[in-house]
């Protein structure tokens, strides 16, 4: 696995951004997250040492973990990124977005039915975003699609949008004032995935986690550990 952050910074766009980890981290470092800045590692996928690519073939490359790949301020930079993605057919690029509505403005001219080596995750935190973002996402030509319900802040019905999705990832929010995650919401989504034969991953609990009507306050370490312990991931067949 490799990380590629061609730029950094992001603006909040919806409820799920309230306790965004990028903003939280930047606040501590006294950095302005709303300023979108191109980074020195912009061309990392095509960087070579002694004629050999620094990122070895076969890797998964997670893109824009301190921004949103579809953010408006990066419109002039993104075409060069698509070129690099095209050059590295031997890598699998993965990014998540809360700006899927920009899809047709930002894909390259030769996208057609999607690049084989690009996986896109659409983030939805509540029913409103399911109706807006997933309804649109479902119609798009993308080779591999993920649904990211993290942070999940209410129960959601998304089953009608699951056909064609590769996976659904669910998780709670991490913050001392986090909105609670009810385990029942997680189990409900799991059932929807099973009915539609879509992979399901419970990635993390929330700092404030409700199970059997009791609220638990979890540490950062417990978030993934407890989700793993629940052992409810499900694989399509
Ligand atoms: S879109 Fe993502 S990176 Fe940008 S503010 Fe929202 S949560 Fe943070």
Coordinates of N, CA, C and O in Angstrom, one line a residue, residues 35-153:
X35 N -7.0 26.3 2.8 CA -6.1 26.7 1.7 C -5.6 25.5 1.0 O -5.0 24.6 1.7
X36 N -5.9 25.3 -0.3 CA -5.5 24.1 -1.0 C -4.2 24.3 -1.6 O -4.0 25.3 -2.4
X37 N -3.2 23.5 -1.3 CA -1.8 23.7 -1.6 C -1.3 22.5 -2.4 O -1.4 21.3 -1.9
X38 N -0.7 22.7 -3.5 CA 0.0 21.6 -4.2 C 1.2 21.2 -3.5 O 2.0 22.0 -2.9
X39 N 1.5 19.9 -3.4 CA 2.6 19.4 -2.6 C 3.8 18.9 -3.4 O 3.6 18.5 -4.6
X40 N 5.0 18.9 -2.8 CA 6.2 18.5 -3.5 C 6.1 17.1 -4.1 O 6.7 16.7 -5.1
X41 N 5.3 16.2 -3.4 CA 5.1 14.8 -3.9 C 4.1 14.7 -5.0 O 3.6 13.6 -5.3
X42 N 3.8 15.8 -5.7 CA 2.7 15.8 -6.7 C 2.9 14.7 -7.7 O 1.9 14.1 -8.2
X43 N 4.1 14.5 -8.2 CA 4.4 13.5 -9.3 C 4.9 12.2 -8.7 O 5.5 11.4 -9.5
X44 N 4.6 11.9 -7.5 CA 5.1 10.6 -6.8 C 4.9 9.4 -7.7 O 5.8 8.5 -7.7
X45 N 3.8 9.1 -8.3 CA 3.6 7.9 -9.0 C 4.6 7.6 -10.2 O 4.8 6.5 -10.5
X46 N 5.1 8.7 -10.7 CA 6.0 8.6 -11.9 C 7.4 8.9 -11.5 O 8.3 8.9 -12.4
X47 N 7.7 9.1 -10.2 CA 9.1 9.4 -9.8 C 9.9 8.1 -10.0 O 9.5 7.0 -9.6
X48 N 11.1 8.3 -10.5 CA 12.0 7.1 -10.7 C 13.3 7.3 -10.0 O 13.8 8.4 -9.8
X49 N 13.9 6.2 -9.6 CA 15.3 6.2 -9.1 C 16.1 5.2 -10.0 O 15.6 4.1 -10.1
X50 N 17.2 5.7 -10.5 CA 17.9 4.8 -11.5 C 17.1 4.2 -12.5 O 17.2 3.0 -12.9
X51 N 16.1 5.0 -13.1 CA 15.3 4.5 -14.1 C 14.1 3.6 -13.7 O 13.4 3.1 -14.5
X52 N 14.0 3.4 -12.4 CA 12.9 2.5 -11.9 C 11.9 3.3 -11.1 O 12.3 4.1 -10.3
X53 N 10.7 3.0 -11.3 CA 9.6 3.7 -10.5 C 9.8 3.5 -9.0 O 10.1 2.4 -8.6
X54 N 9.7 4.6 -8.2 CA 9.9 4.5 -6.8 C 8.7 3.7 -6.2 O 8.9 2.9 -5.2
X55 N 7.5 3.8 -6.7 CA 6.4 3.0 -6.2 C 6.3 1.7 -7.0 O 6.1 1.8 -8.2
X56 N 6.6 0.6 -6.4 CA 6.7 -0.7 -7.2 C 5.4 -1.1 -7.7 O 4.3 -0.8 -7.2
X57 N 5.4 -1.8 -8.9 CA 4.2 -2.3 -9.5 C 3.4 -3.2 -8.5 O 3.9 -3.8 -7.6
X58 N 2.1 -3.2 -8.7 CA 1.2 -4.1 -8.0 C 0.7 -3.4 -6.7 O -0.2 -4.0 -6.0
X59 N 1.1 -2.2 -6.4 CA 0.7 -1.6 -5.1 C -0.7 -1.0 -5.3 O -1.1 -0.5 -6.4
X60 N -1.4 -0.9 -4.2 CA -2.6 0.0 -4.1 C -2.1 1.3 -3.7 O -1.3 1.4 -2.7
X61 N -2.6 2.4 -4.3 CA -2.2 3.7 -4.0 C -3.4 4.5 -3.5 O -4.4 4.8 -4.3
X62 N -3.4 4.9 -2.2 CA -4.5 5.7 -1.7 C -4.2 7.2 -2.0 O -3.2 7.7 -1.6
X63 N -5.2 7.8 -2.6 CA -5.0 9.2 -3.2 C -5.7 10.2 -2.3 O -6.9 10.0 -2.0
X64 N -5.0 11.3 -2.0 CA -5.7 12.5 -1.4 C -6.3 12.2 0.0 O -7.5 12.4 0.2
X65 N -5.4 11.7 0.9 CA -5.9 11.5 2.2 C -6.0 12.8 3.1 O -6.4 12.8 4.2
X66 N -5.5 13.9 2.6 CA -5.6 15.1 3.3 C -6.3 16.2 2.4 O -6.1 17.4 2.6
X67 N -7.2 15.7 1.5 CA -8.0 16.5 0.7 C -9.1 15.7 0.1 O -9.4 14.6 0.5
X68 N -9.7 16.3 -1.0 CA -10.7 15.6 -1.8 C -10.3 15.6 -3.2 O -10.0 16.8 -3.7
X69 N -10.1 14.5 -3.9 CA -9.5 14.5 -5.2 C -10.4 15.4 -6.2 O -9.8 15.9 -7.2
X70 N -11.6 15.5 -5.9 CA -12.5 16.3 -6.8 C -12.7 17.8 -6.4 O -13.6 18.5 -6.9
X71 N -11.9 18.3 -5.5 CA -12.1 19.6 -5.0 C -11.9 20.7 -6.1 O -10.9 20.5 -6.9
X72 N -12.6 21.7 -6.1 CA -12.6 22.7 -7.2 C -11.2 23.3 -7.4 O -10.8 23.6 -8.5
X73 N -10.6 23.7 -6.3 CA -9.3 24.4 -6.3 C -8.2 23.6 -7.1 O -7.2 24.2 -7.5
X74 N -8.4 22.3 -7.2 CA -7.4 21.5 -7.9 C -7.7 21.2 -9.3 O -7.0 20.4 -10.0
X75 N -8.7 21.9 -9.9 CA -9.1 21.6 -11.3 C -8.0 21.7 -12.3 O -7.9 21.0 -13.2
X76 N -7.1 22.7 -12.1 CA -6.0 22.9 -13.0 C -4.9 21.8 -12.8 O -4.1 21.6 -13.7
X77 N -4.8 21.2 -11.7 CA -3.7 20.2 -11.4 C -4.2 18.8 -11.8 O -3.3 17.9 -12.1
X78 N -5.5 18.5 -11.7 CA -6.0 17.1 -11.8 C -5.6 16.5 -13.2 O -5.3 15.3 -13.2
X79 N -5.7 17.2 -14.3 CA -5.4 16.5 -15.6 C -4.0 15.9 -15.6 O -3.9 14.8 -16.1
X80 N -3.0 16.5 -14.9 CA -1.7 15.9 -14.9 C -1.7 14.6 -14.0 O -1.0 13.6 -14.3
X81 N -2.6 14.6 -13.0 CA -2.8 13.4 -12.2 C -3.4 12.3 -13.0 O -2.9 11.1 -12.9
X82 N -4.4 12.6 -13.8 CA -5.0 11.5 -14.6 C -3.9 10.9 -15.6 O -3.9 9.7 -15.8
X83 N -3.0 11.8 -16.1 CA -2.0 11.3 -17.0 C -1.1 10.3 -16.2 O -0.7 9.3 -16.8
X84 N -0.7 10.7 -15.0 CA 0.1 9.8 -14.2 C -0.6 8.5 -13.9 O 0.0 7.4 -14.0
X85 N -1.9 8.6 -13.6 CA -2.7 7.4 -13.3 C -2.7 6.5 -14.6 O -2.6 5.2 -14.5
X86 N -2.8 7.1 -15.7 CA -2.8 6.3 -17.0 C -1.5 5.6 -17.2 O -1.4 4.5 -17.7
X87 N -0.4 6.4 -16.9 CA 0.9 5.8 -17.2 C 1.2 4.6 -16.3 O 1.8 3.7 -16.7
X88 N 0.6 4.7 -15.0 CA 0.9 3.6 -14.1 C -0.3 2.6 -14.1 O -1.0 2.4 -13.1
X89 N -0.4 1.9 -15.2 CA -1.5 0.8 -15.2 C -1.2 -0.3 -14.3 O -2.1 -1.2 -14.0
X90 N 0.1 -0.4 -13.8 CA 0.5 -1.5 -12.9 C 0.1 -1.2 -11.4 O 0.5 -1.9 -10.6
X91 N -0.5 0.0 -11.2 CA -0.9 0.3 -9.8 C -2.4 0.5 -9.8 O -3.1 0.7 -10.8
X92 N -3.0 0.3 -8.6 CA -4.5 0.4 -8.4 C -4.7 1.7 -7.6 O -4.2 1.7 -6.4
X93 N -5.3 2.7 -8.1 CA -5.5 4.0 -7.4 C -6.9 4.0 -6.8 O -7.9 3.7 -7.4
X94 N -6.9 4.5 -5.5 CA -8.2 4.5 -4.8 C -8.4 5.8 -4.2 O -7.5 6.3 -3.5
X95 N -9.5 6.5 -4.4 CA -9.8 7.7 -3.6 C -11.3 7.8 -3.2 O -12.1 7.1 -3.9
X96 N -11.5 8.6 -2.2 CA -12.9 8.8 -1.7 C -13.3 10.2 -2.0 O -12.4 11.1 -2.0
X97 N -14.5 10.4 -2.2 CA -15.0 11.8 -2.4 C -16.3 12.1 -1.8 O -17.2 11.3 -1.7
X98 N -16.5 13.4 -1.3 CA -17.8 13.9 -0.9 C -18.3 14.9 -2.0 O -19.2 15.6 -1.8
X99 N -17.6 14.8 -3.2 CA -18.0 15.8 -4.2 C -18.3 15.0 -5.5 O -17.9 15.4 -6.6
X100 N -18.9 13.9 -5.4 CA -19.2 13.0 -6.5 C -20.0 13.7 -7.6 O -20.0 13.4 -8.8
X101 N -20.8 14.8 -7.2 CA -21.6 15.5 -8.2 C -20.8 16.2 -9.2 O -21.3 16.6 -10.3
X102 N -19.4 16.3 -9.0 CA -18.5 17.0 -9.9 C -18.0 16.0 -11.0 O -17.2 16.4 -11.8
X103 N -18.4 14.7 -10.9 CA -17.8 13.6 -11.7 C -17.6 14.0 -13.2 O -16.5 13.9 -13.7
X104 N -18.6 14.5 -13.8 CA -18.5 14.7 -15.3 C -17.7 15.9 -15.6 O -17.2 16.1 -16.7
X105 N -17.5 16.8 -14.6 CA -16.6 18.0 -14.8 C -15.2 17.6 -14.7 O -14.3 18.4 -15.3
X106 N -14.8 16.6 -14.0 CA -13.4 16.3 -13.7 C -12.8 15.1 -14.2 O -11.6 14.9 -14.1
X107 N -13.6 14.2 -14.9 CA -13.0 13.0 -15.5 C -12.2 13.4 -16.8 O -12.6 14.4 -17.5
X108 N -11.2 12.6 -17.2 CA -10.5 12.9 -18.4 C -11.3 12.6 -19.7 O -12.3 11.8 -19.6
X109 N -11.0 13.2 -20.8 CA -11.7 13.0 -22.0 C -11.8 11.5 -22.5 O -12.8 11.1 -23.1
X110 N -10.8 10.7 -22.2 CA -10.8 9.3 -22.6 C -11.3 8.3 -21.5 O -11.0 7.2 -21.6
X111 N -12.0 8.8 -20.6 CA -12.5 8.0 -19.4 C -13.4 6.9 -19.9 O -13.3 5.7 -19.5
X112 N -14.3 7.2 -20.9 CA -15.3 6.2 -21.4 C -16.0 5.4 -20.3 O -16.8 6.0 -19.6
X113 N -15.7 4.1 -20.2 CA -16.4 3.3 -19.1 C -15.6 3.3 -17.8 O -15.9 2.5 -17.0
X114 N -14.6 4.1 -17.7 CA -13.7 4.1 -16.5 C -12.4 3.5 -16.8 O -12.2 2.7 -17.6
X115 N -11.4 4.0 -16.0 CA -10.0 3.5 -16.1 C -10.1 2.2 -15.2 O -10.6 2.2 -14.1
X116 N -9.4 1.1 -15.8 CA -9.4 -0.2 -15.1 C -8.7 0.0 -13.7 O -9.0 -0.8 -12.8
X117 N -7.8 0.9 -13.6 CA -6.9 1.0 -12.3 C -7.4 2.0 -11.4 O -6.6 2.5 -10.5
X118 N -8.7 2.5 -11.5 CA -9.2 3.5 -10.6 C -10.4 3.0 -9.8 O -11.4 2.6 -10.4
X119 N -10.4 3.1 -8.5 CA -11.5 2.7 -7.7 C -12.0 4.0 -7.0 O -11.1 4.7 -6.4
X120 N -13.2 4.3 -7.0 CA -13.8 5.5 -6.4 C -14.7 5.2 -5.3 O -15.6 4.3 -5.5
X121 N -14.6 5.8 -4.1 CA -15.5 5.6 -3.0 C -16.3 6.9 -2.8 O -15.8 8.0 -2.8
X122 N -17.6 6.7 -2.7 CA -18.5 7.8 -2.5 C -18.9 7.8 -1.0 O -19.4 6.8 -0.5
X123 N -18.7 8.9 -0.3 CA -18.9 9.1 1.1 C -20.4 9.5 1.4 O -20.8 10.5 0.8
X124 N -21.1 8.8 2.2 CA -22.4 9.2 2.6 C -22.5 9.0 4.1 O -22.2 8.0 4.7
X125 N -23.1 10.1 4.8 CA -23.1 10.0 6.3 C -24.6 9.9 6.8 O -24.8 9.5 8.0
X126 N -25.6 10.2 6.0 CA -26.9 10.2 6.4 C -27.9 9.9 5.2 O -27.4 9.8 4.1
X127 N -29.2 9.9 5.5 CA -30.1 9.5 4.4 C -30.1 10.6 3.3 O -30.3 10.2 2.1
X128 N -30.0 11.8 3.7 CA -30.0 12.9 2.7 C -28.9 12.7 1.7 O -29.1 12.8 0.5
X129 N -27.7 12.3 2.1 CA -26.6 12.1 1.2 C -26.7 10.8 0.4 O -26.3 10.7 -0.7
X130 N -27.4 9.8 1.0 CA -27.7 8.6 0.3 C -28.5 9.0 -0.9 O -28.3 8.6 -2.0
X131 N -29.6 9.8 -0.7 CA -30.5 10.1 -1.8 C -29.8 11.0 -2.8 O -30.1 10.8 -4.0
X132 N -29.0 11.9 -2.4 CA -28.3 12.8 -3.3 C -27.1 12.1 -4.0 O -27.1 12.0 -5.2
X133 N -26.2 11.7 -3.2 CA -24.9 11.2 -3.8 C -25.0 9.8 -4.3 O -24.5 9.6 -5.5
X134 N -25.6 8.9 -3.6 CA -25.6 7.5 -4.1 C -26.5 7.3 -5.3 O -26.1 6.5 -6.2
X135 N -27.6 8.0 -5.3 CA -28.5 7.9 -6.5 C -27.7 8.3 -7.7 O -27.9 7.7 -8.8
X136 N -26.9 9.3 -7.7 CA -26.1 9.7 -8.8 C -24.9 8.8 -9.1 O -24.7 8.3 -10.2
X137 N -24.2 8.4 -8.0 CA -23.0 7.5 -8.0 C -23.4 6.2 -8.8 O -22.6 5.7 -9.6
X138 N -24.6 5.7 -8.5 CA -25.0 4.4 -9.0 C -25.0 4.5 -10.6 O -24.8 3.5 -11.2
X139 N -25.3 5.7 -11.1 CA -25.4 5.8 -12.6 C -24.1 5.9 -13.3 O -24.0 5.9 -14.5
X140 N -23.0 6.1 -12.6 CA -21.7 6.5 -13.2 C -20.9 5.4 -13.7 O -20.9 4.3 -13.2
X141 N -20.2 5.6 -14.8 CA -19.3 4.6 -15.4 C -18.0 4.6 -14.6 O -17.0 5.4 -14.9
X142 N -17.9 3.7 -13.7 CA -16.6 3.6 -12.8 C -16.4 2.1 -12.7 O -17.4 1.3 -12.4
X143 N -15.2 1.6 -12.9 CA -14.9 0.2 -12.9 C -15.2 -0.4 -11.5 O -15.6 -1.6 -11.4
X144 N -14.7 0.3 -10.5 CA -14.9 -0.3 -9.1 C -15.4 0.8 -8.2 O -14.7 1.8 -8.0
X145 N -16.6 0.5 -7.6 CA -17.2 1.6 -6.7 C -17.3 1.1 -5.3 O -17.8 -0.1 -5.1
X146 N -17.0 2.0 -4.3 CA -17.2 1.7 -2.9 C -18.2 2.7 -2.3 O -18.2 3.8 -2.8
X147 N -18.9 2.3 -1.3 CA -19.7 3.2 -0.6 C -19.1 3.3 0.8 O -18.8 2.3 1.5
X148 N -18.9 4.6 1.2 CA -18.2 4.8 2.5 C -19.2 5.5 3.5 O -19.5 6.6 3.3
X149 N -19.7 4.7 4.5 CA -20.6 5.3 5.5 C -19.8 5.5 6.7 O -19.9 4.8 7.7
X150 N -18.9 6.5 6.7 CA -18.0 6.8 7.8 C -17.6 8.2 7.8 O -17.0 8.7 6.8
X151 N -18.0 9.1 8.7 CA -18.8 8.6 9.9 C -20.3 8.5 9.6 O -20.9 9.3 8.9
X152 N -20.9 7.4 10.1 CA -22.3 7.2 9.9 C -23.0 7.9 11.1 O -22.6 7.7 12.2
X153 N -23.9 8.8 10.8 CA -24.5 9.6 11.9 C -26.0 9.3 12.1 O -26.6 9.9 13.0

